[in-house]
PDB file of C-alpha atoms in Angstrom:
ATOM      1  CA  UNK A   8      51.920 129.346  86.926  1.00 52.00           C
ATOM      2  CA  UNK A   9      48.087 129.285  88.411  1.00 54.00           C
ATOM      3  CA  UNK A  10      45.641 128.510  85.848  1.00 55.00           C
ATOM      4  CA  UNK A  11      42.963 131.257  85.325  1.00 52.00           C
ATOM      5  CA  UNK A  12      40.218 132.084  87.521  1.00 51.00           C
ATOM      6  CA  UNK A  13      36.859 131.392  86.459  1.00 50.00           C
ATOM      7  CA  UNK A  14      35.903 134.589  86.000  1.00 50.00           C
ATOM      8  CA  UNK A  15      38.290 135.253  83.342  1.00 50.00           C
ATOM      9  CA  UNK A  16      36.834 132.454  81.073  1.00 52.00           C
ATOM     10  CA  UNK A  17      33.292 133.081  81.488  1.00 52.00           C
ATOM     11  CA  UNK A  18      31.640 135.282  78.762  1.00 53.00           C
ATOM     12  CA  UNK A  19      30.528 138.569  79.594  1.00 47.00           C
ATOM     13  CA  UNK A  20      27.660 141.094  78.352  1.00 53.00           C
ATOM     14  CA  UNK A  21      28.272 144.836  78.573  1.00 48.00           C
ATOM     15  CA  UNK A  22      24.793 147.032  78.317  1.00 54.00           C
ATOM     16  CA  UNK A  23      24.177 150.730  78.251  1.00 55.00           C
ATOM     17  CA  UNK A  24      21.731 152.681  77.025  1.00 61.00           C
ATOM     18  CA  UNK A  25      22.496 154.656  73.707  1.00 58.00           C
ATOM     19  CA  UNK A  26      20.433 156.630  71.898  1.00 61.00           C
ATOM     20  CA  UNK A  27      21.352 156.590  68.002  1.00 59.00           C
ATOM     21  CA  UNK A  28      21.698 160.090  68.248  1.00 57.00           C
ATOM     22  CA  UNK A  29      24.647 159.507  70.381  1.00 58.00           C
ATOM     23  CA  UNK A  30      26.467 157.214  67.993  1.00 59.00           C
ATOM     24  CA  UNK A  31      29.140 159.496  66.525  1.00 63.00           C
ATOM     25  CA  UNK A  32      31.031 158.773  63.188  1.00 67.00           C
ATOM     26  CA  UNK A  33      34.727 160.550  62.976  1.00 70.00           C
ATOM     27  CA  UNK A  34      35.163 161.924  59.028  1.00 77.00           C
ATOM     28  CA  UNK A  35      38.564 162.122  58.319  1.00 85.00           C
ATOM     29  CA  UNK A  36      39.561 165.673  58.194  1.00 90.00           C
ATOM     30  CA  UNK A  37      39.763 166.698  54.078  1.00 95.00           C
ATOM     31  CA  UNK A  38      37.094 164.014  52.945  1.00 96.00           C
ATOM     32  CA  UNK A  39      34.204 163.758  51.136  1.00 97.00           C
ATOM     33  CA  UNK A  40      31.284 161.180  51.964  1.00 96.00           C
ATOM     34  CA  UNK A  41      28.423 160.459  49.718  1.00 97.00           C
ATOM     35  CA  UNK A  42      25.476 159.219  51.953  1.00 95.00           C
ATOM     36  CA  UNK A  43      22.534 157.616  51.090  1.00 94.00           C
ATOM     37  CA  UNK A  44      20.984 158.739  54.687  1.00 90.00           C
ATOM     38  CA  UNK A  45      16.772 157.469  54.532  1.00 89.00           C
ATOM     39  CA  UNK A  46      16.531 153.969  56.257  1.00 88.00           C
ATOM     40  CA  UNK A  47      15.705 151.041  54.248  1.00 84.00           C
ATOM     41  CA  UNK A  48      15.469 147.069  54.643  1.00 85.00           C
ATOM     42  CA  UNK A  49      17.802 146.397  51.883  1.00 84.00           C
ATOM     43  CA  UNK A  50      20.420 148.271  49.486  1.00 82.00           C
ATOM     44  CA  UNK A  51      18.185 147.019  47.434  1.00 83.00           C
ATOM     45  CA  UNK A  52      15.511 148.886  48.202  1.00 85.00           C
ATOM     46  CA  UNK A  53      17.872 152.147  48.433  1.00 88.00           C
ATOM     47  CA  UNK A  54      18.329 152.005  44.592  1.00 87.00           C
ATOM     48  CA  UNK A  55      17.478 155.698  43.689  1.00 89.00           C
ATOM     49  CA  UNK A  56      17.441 157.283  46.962  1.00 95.00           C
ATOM     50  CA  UNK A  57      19.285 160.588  46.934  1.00 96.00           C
ATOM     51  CA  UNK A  58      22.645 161.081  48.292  1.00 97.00           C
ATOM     52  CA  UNK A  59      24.258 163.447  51.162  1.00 97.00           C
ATOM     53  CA  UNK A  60      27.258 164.814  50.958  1.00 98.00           C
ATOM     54  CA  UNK A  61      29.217 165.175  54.035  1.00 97.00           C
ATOM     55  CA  UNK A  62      32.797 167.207  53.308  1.00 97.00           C
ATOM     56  CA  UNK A  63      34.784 167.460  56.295  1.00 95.00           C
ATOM     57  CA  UNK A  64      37.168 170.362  55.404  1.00 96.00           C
ATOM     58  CA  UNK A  65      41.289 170.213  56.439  1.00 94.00           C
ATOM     59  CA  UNK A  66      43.112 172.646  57.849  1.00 93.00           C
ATOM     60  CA  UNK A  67      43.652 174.287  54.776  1.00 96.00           C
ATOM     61  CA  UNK A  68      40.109 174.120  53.867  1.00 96.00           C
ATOM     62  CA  UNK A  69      40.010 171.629  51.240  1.00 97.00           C
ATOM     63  CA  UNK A  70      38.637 167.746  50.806  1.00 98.00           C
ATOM     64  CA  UNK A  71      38.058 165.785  48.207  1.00 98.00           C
ATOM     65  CA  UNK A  72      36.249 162.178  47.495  1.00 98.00           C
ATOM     66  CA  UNK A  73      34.696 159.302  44.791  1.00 98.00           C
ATOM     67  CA  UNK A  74      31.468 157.907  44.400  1.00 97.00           C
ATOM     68  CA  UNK A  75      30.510 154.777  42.300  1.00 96.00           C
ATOM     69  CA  UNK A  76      27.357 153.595  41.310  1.00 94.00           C
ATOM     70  CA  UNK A  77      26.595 150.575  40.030  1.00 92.00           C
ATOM     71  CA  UNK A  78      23.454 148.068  39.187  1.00 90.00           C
ATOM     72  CA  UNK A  79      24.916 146.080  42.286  1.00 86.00           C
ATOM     73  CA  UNK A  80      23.867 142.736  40.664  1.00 88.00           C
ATOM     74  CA  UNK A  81      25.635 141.941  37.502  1.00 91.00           C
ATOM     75  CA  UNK A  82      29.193 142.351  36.691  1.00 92.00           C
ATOM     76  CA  UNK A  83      28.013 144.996  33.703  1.00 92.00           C
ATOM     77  CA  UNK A  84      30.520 147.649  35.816  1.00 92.00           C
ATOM     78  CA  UNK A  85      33.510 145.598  34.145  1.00 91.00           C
ATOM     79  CA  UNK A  86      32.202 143.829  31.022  1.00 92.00           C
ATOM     80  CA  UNK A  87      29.776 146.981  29.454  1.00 94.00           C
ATOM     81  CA  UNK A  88      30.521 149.358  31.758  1.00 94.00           C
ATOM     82  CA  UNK A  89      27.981 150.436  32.980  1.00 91.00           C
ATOM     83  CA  UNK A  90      28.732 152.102  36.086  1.00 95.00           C
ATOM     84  CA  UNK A  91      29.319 155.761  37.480  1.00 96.00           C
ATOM     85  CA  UNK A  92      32.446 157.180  38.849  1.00 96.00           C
ATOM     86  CA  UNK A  93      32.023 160.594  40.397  1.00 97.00           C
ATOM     87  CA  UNK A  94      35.191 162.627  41.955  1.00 98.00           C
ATOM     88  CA  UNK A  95      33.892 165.432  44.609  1.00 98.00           C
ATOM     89  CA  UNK A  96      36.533 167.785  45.315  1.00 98.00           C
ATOM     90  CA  UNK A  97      36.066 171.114  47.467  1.00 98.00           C
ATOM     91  CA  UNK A  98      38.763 174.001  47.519  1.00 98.00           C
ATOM     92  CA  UNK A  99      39.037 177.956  47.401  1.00 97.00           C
ATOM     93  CA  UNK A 100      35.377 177.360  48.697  1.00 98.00           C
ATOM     94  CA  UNK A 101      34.099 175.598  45.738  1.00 98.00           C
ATOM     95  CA  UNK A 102      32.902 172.349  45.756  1.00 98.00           C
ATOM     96  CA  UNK A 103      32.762 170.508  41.715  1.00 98.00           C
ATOM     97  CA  UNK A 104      31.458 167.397  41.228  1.00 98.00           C
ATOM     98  CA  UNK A 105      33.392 166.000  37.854  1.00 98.00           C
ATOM     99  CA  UNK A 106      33.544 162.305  36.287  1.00 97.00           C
ATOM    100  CA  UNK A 107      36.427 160.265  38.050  1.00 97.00           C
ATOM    101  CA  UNK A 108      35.991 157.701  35.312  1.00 95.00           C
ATOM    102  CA  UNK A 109      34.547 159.443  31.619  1.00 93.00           C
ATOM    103  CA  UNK A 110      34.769 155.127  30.372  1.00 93.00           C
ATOM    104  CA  UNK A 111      31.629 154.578  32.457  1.00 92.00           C
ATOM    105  CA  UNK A 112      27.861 155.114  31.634  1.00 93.00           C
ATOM    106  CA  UNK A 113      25.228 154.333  34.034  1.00 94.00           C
ATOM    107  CA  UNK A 114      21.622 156.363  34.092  1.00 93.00           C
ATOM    108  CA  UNK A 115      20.447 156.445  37.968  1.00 94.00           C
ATOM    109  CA  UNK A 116      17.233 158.770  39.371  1.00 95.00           C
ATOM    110  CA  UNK A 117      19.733 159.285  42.479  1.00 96.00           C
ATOM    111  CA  UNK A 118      19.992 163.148  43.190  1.00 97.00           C
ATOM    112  CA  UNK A 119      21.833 165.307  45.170  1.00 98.00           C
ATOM    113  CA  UNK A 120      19.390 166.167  48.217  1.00 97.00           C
ATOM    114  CA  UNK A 121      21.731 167.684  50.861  1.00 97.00           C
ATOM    115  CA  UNK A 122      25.334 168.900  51.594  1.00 98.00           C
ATOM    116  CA  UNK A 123      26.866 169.193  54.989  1.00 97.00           C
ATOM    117  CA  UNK A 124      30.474 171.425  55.087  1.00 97.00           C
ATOM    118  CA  UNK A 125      32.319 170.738  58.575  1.00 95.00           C
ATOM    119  CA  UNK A 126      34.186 173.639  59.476  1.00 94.00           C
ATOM    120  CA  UNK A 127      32.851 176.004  56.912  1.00 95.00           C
ATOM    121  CA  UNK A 128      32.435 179.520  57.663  1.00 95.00           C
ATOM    122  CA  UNK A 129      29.068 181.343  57.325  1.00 96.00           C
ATOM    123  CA  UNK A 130      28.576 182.875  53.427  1.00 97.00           C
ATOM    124  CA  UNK A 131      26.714 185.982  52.159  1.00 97.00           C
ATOM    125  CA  UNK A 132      25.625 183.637  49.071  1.00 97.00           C
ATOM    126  CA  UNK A 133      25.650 179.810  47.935  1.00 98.00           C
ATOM    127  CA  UNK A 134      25.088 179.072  44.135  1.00 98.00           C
ATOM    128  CA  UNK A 135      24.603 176.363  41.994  1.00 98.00           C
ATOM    129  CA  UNK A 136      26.293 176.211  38.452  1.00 97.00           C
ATOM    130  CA  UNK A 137      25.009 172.870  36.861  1.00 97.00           C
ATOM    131  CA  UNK A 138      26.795 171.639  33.718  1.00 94.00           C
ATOM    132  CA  UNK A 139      23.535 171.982  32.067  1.00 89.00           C
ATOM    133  CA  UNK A 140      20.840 174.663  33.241  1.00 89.00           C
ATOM    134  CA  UNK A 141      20.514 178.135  34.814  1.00 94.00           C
ATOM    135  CA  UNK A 142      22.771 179.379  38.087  1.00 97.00           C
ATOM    136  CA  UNK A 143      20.589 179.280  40.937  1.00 97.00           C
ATOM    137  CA  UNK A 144      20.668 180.357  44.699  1.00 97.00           C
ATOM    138  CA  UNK A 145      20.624 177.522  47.245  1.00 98.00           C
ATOM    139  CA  UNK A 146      18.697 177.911  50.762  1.00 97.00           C
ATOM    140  CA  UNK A 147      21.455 177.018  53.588  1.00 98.00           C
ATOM    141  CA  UNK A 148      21.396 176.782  57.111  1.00 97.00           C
ATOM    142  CA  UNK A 149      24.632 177.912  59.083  1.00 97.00           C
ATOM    143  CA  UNK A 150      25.802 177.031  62.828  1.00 94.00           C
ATOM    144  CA  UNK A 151      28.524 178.409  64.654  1.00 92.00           C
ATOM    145  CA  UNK A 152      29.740 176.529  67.200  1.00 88.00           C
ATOM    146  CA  UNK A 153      30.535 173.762  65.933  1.00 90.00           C
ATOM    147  CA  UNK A 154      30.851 175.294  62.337  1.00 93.00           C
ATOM    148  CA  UNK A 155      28.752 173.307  60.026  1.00 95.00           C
ATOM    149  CA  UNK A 156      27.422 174.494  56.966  1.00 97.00           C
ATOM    150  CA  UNK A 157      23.842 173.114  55.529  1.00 98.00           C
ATOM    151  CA  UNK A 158      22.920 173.003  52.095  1.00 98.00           C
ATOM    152  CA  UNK A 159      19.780 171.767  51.515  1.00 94.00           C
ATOM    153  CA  UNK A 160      17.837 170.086  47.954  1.00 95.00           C
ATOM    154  CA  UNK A 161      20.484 171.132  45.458  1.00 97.00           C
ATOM    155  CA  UNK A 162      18.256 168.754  43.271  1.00 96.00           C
ATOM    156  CA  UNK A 163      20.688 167.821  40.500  1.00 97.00           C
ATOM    157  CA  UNK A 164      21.412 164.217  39.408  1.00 96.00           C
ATOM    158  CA  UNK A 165      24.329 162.451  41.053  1.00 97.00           C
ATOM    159  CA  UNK A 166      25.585 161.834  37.970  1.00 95.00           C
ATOM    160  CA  UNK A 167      25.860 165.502  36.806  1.00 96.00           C
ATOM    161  CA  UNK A 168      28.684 167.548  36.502  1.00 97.00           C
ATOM    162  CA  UNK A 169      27.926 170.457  38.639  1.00 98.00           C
ATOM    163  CA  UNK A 170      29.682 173.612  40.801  1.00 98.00           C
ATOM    164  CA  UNK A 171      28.787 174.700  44.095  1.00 98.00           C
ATOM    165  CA  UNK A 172      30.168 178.028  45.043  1.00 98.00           C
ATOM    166  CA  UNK A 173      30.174 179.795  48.660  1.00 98.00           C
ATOM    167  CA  UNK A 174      30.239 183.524  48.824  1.00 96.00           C
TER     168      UNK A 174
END
């Protein structure tokens, strides 16, 4: 046996050019993912930023997925806790945020300032049903091809209990 060329050991450096609106992320098909999207330094910085919620419907046009918030410095999640478990679940074109966790307690100024629907059809009507507070309409934004449904400054805390319904 030959030993290996040269070539084969020496590193190598692949470059292309890329914008970062090329860089695609693949959602599992019947997820939910809470975003916090604006750019920051630090997580640190990102405390109270609102969230996105991307929901990648299945075939049978349901996801579902968890969000938890904590102080991200102290262990107060597991000895007081202090922390925020959310569930996100969408099906029969609702979409219900609900406590995945009703042991934790954790006040955060993080809203809920956008929800994208992959694969969602186009509706007549969106509404808001918050726990607490009046229905309300919600402005959305809807494109065909691929389908992707916009919902944009639902405004309620990301801690709130809250329905969104598509008519």
């Amino acid at each position: 046996m030959s030993p290996p060329s040269r070539d084969i050991r020496r590193p190598k450096r692949f470059m292309w050019p890329s914008a970062s609106a090329a860089c695609r992320c693949i959602s599992a098909a019947g997820t939910v993912i809470p975003r916090q999207d604006r750019v920051r330094r630090s997580t640190e910085c990102m405390k109270g930023d609102p969230y996105s919620l991307y929901v990648a419907l299945s075939p049978q046009g349901t996801a579902q997925g968890d969000l938890f918030v904590d102080d991200g410095e102290s262990f107060d999640f597991s000895t007081s806790n202090r922390f925020l478990h959310r569930r996100f679940a969408f099906a029969s074109n609702l979409l219900t945020s609900s406590s995945a966790d009703p042991r934790g307690a954790f006040e955060t100024p993080s809203w809920l300032e956008r929800v994208v629907i992959l694969g969602a059809g186009k509706p007549k009507e969106v509404l808001l049903r918050p726990k607490d507070g009046p229905e309300r309409s919600l402005d959305f934004q809807h494109s065909a091809d691929p389908p992707v449904l916009t919902l944009r400054k639902p405004g309620v805390p990301i801690g709130a209990d809250w329905v969104i319904e598509l008519r």
